[in-house]
CSV table of C-alpha atoms and ligand atoms in Angstrom, one decimal:
chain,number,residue,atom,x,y,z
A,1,UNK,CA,68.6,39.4,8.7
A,2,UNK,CA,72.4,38.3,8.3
A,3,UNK,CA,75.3,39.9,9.6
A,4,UNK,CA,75.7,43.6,8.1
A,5,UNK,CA,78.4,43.3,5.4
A,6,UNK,CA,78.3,40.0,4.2
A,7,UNK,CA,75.1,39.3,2.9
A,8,UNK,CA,73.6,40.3,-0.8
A,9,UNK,CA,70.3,41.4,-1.2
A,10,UNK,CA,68.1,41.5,-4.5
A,11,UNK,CA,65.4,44.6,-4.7
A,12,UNK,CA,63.1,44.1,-8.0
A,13,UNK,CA,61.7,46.9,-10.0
A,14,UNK,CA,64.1,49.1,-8.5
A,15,UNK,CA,64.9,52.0,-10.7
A,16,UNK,CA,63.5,54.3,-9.1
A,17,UNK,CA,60.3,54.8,-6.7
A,18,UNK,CA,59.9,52.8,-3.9
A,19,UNK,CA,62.7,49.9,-5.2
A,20,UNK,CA,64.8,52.7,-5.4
A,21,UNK,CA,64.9,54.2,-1.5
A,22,UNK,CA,64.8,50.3,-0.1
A,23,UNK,CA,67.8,49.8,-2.4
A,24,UNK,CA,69.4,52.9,-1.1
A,25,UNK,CA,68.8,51.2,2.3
A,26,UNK,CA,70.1,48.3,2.2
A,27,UNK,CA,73.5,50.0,0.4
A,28,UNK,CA,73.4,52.3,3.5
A,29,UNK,CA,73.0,49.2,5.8
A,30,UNK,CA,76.1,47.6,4.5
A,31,UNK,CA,74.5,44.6,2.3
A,32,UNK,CA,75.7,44.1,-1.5
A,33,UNK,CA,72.8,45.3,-3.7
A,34,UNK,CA,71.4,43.8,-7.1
A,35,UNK,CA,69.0,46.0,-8.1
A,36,UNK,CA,67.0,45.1,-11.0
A,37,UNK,CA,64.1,46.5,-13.2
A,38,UNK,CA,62.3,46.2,-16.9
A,39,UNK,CA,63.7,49.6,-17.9
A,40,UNK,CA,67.0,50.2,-18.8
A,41,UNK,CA,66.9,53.5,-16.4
A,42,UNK,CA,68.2,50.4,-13.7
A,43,UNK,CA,71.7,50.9,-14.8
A,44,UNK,CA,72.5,54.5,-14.0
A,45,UNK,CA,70.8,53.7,-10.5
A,46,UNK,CA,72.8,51.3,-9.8
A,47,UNK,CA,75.7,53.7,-10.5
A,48,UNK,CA,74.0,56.2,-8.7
A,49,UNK,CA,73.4,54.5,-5.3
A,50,UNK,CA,76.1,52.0,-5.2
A,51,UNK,CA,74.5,48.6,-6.4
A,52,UNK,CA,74.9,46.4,-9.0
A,53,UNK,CA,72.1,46.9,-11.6
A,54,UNK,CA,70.6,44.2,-14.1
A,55,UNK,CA,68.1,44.9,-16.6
A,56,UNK,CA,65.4,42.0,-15.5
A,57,UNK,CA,61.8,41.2,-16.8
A,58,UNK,CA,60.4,39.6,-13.5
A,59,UNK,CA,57.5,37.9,-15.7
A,60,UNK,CA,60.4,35.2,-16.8
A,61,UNK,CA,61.1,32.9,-14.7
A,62,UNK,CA,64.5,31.7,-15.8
A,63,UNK,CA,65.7,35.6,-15.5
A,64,UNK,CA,64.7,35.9,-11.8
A,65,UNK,CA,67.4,32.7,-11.3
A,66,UNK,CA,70.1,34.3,-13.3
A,67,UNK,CA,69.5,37.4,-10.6
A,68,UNK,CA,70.1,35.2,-7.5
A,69,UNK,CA,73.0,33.3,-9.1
A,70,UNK,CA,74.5,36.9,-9.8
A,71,UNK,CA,73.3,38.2,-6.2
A,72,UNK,CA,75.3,35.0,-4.6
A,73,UNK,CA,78.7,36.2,-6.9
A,74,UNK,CA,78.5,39.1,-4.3
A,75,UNK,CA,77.8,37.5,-1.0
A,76,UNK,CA,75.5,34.5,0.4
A,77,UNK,CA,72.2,35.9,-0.3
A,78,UNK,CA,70.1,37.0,2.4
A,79,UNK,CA,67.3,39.3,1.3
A,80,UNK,CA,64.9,39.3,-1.3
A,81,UNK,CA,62.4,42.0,-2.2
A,82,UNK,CA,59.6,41.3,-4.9
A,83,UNK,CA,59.1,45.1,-5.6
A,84,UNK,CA,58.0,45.3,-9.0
A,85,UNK,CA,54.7,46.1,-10.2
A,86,UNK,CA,52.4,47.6,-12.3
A,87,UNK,CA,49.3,49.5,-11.3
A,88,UNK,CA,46.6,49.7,-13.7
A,89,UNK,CA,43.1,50.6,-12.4
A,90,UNK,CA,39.8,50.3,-13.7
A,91,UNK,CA,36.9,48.0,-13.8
A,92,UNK,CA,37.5,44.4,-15.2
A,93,UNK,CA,35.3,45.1,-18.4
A,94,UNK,CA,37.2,48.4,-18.8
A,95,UNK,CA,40.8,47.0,-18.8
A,96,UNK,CA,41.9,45.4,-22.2
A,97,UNK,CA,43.1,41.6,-21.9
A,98,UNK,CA,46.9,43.0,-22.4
A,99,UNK,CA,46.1,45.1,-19.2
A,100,UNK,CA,44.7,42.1,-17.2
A,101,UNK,CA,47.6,39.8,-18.3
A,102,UNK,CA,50.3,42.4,-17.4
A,103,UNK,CA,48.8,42.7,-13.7
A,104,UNK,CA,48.3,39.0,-13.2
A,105,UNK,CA,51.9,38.2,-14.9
A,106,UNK,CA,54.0,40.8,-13.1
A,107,UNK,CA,52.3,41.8,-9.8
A,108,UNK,CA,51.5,37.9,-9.1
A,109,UNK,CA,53.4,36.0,-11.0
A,110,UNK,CA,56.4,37.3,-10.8
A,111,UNK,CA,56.2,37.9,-6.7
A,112,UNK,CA,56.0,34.1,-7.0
A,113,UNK,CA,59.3,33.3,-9.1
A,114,UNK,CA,61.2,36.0,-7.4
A,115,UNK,CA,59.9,34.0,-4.1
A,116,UNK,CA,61.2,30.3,-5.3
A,117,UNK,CA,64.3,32.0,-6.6
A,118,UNK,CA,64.9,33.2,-3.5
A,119,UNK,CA,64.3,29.9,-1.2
A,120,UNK,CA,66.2,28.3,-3.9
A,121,UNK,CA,69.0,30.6,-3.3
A,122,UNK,CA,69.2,31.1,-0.1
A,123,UNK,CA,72.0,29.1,2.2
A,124,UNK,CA,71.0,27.4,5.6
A,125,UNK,CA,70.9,30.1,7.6
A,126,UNK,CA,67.6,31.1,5.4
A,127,UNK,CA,67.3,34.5,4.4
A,128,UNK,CA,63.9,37.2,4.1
A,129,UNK,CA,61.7,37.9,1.1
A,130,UNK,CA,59.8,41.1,1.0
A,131,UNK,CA,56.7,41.5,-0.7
A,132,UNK,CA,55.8,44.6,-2.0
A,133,UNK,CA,52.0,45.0,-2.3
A,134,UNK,CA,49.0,47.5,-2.7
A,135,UNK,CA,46.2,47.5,-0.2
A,136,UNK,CA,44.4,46.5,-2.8
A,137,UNK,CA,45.7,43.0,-2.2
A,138,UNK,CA,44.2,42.6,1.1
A,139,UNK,CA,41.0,43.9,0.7
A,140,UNK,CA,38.7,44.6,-2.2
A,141,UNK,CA,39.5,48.1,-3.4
A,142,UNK,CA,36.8,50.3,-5.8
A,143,UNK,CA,38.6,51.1,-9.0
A,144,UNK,CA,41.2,47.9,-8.7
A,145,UNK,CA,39.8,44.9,-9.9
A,146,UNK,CA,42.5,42.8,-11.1
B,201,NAD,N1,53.3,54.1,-4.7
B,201,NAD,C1,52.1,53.7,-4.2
B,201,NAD,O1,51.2,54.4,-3.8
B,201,NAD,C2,51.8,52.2,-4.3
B,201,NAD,C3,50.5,51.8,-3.9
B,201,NAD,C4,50.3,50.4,-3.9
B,201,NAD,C5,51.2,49.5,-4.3
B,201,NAD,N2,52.4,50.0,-4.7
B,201,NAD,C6,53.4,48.9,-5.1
B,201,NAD,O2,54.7,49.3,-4.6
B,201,NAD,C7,55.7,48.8,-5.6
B,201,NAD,C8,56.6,50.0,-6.0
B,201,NAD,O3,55.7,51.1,-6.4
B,201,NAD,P1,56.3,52.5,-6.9
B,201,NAD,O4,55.3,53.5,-6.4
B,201,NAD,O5,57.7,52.6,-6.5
B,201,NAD,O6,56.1,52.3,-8.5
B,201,NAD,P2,57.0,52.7,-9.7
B,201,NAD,O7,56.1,52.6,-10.9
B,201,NAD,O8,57.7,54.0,-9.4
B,201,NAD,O9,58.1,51.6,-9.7
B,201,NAD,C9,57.8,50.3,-10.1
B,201,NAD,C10,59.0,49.8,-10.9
B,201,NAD,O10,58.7,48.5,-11.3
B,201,NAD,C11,59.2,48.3,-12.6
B,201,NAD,N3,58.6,47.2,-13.3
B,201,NAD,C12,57.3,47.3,-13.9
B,201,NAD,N4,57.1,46.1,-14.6
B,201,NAD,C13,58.2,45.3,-14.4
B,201,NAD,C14,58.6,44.0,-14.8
B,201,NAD,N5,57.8,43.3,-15.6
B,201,NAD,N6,59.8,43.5,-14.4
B,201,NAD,C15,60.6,44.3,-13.7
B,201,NAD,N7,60.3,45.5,-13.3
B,201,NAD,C16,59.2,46.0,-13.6
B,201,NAD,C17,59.0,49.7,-13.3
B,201,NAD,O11,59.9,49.8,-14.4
B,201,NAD,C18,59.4,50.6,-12.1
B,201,NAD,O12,60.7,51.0,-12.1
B,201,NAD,C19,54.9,48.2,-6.8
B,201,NAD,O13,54.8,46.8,-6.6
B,201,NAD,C20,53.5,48.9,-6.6
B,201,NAD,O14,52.5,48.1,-7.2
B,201,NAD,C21,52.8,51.3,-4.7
């Protein structure tokens, strides 16, 4: 990673949970933090741990550029961690279409816009992205189908 200080750093889905504590990090470490998330609760995080906070659905596209643009206001942005997600489990048959659509559209999806945000974003020194994920995305899990 970039020099301690100078950098920004975007954590997704970070209200609270695991977002949250890397968020917390990377304030303690010295980088400027955007934290972002769905819920509203982002705001008084932000406050809380010393970031910037931004109410962000990462299923739109368009949103997760507005969150680099305001990342890079900070500092050159160095760090990029697709957090966010949603973790409904059950059996493909058992989960309603809303269910399926909101675990292909967030956990997926929206890894992959965060991602070309990112690249987009970052300067010529490059920069890290940081994916979040379940085990259930390396190996087929009983109970997680989607
Ligand atoms: N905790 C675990 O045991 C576990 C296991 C497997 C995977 N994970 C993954 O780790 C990550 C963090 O998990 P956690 O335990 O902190 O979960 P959490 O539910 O506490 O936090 C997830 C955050 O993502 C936000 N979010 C949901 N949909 C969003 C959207 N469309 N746009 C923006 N933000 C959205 C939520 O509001 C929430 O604040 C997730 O990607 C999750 O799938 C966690």
């Amino acid at each position: 990673m970039a020099s301690v200080g100078t950098t920004s750093c975007v954590v997704t889905g970070g209200a609270r949970g695991i977002g949250r504590a890397i968020a917390e990090r990377m304030v303690a470490r010295g980088h400027r933090v955007v934290v972002t998330d769905v819920s509203e609760a982002v705001t008084a995080t932000a406050e809380e741990i010393g970031a910037a906070g931004l109410v962000h659905d990462v299923r739109d596209p368009d949103a997760h550029r507005a969150v680099a643009a305001e990342a890079a206001r900070h500092a050159p942005l160095a760090a990029w961690f697709n957090n966010a997600g949603v973790g409904d489990d059950g059996t493909l048959v058992a989960l309603t279409d809303e269910q399926v659509r909101r675990l292909v559209e967030v956990n997926l999806l929206g890894t992959m816009w965060g991602t070309r945000a990112a690249l987009d974003a970052f300067g010529p020194a490059g920069g890290d992205v940081v994916n979040v994920a379940s085990l259930a995305g390396l190996t087929p899990a009983p109970g997680y189908s989607v």
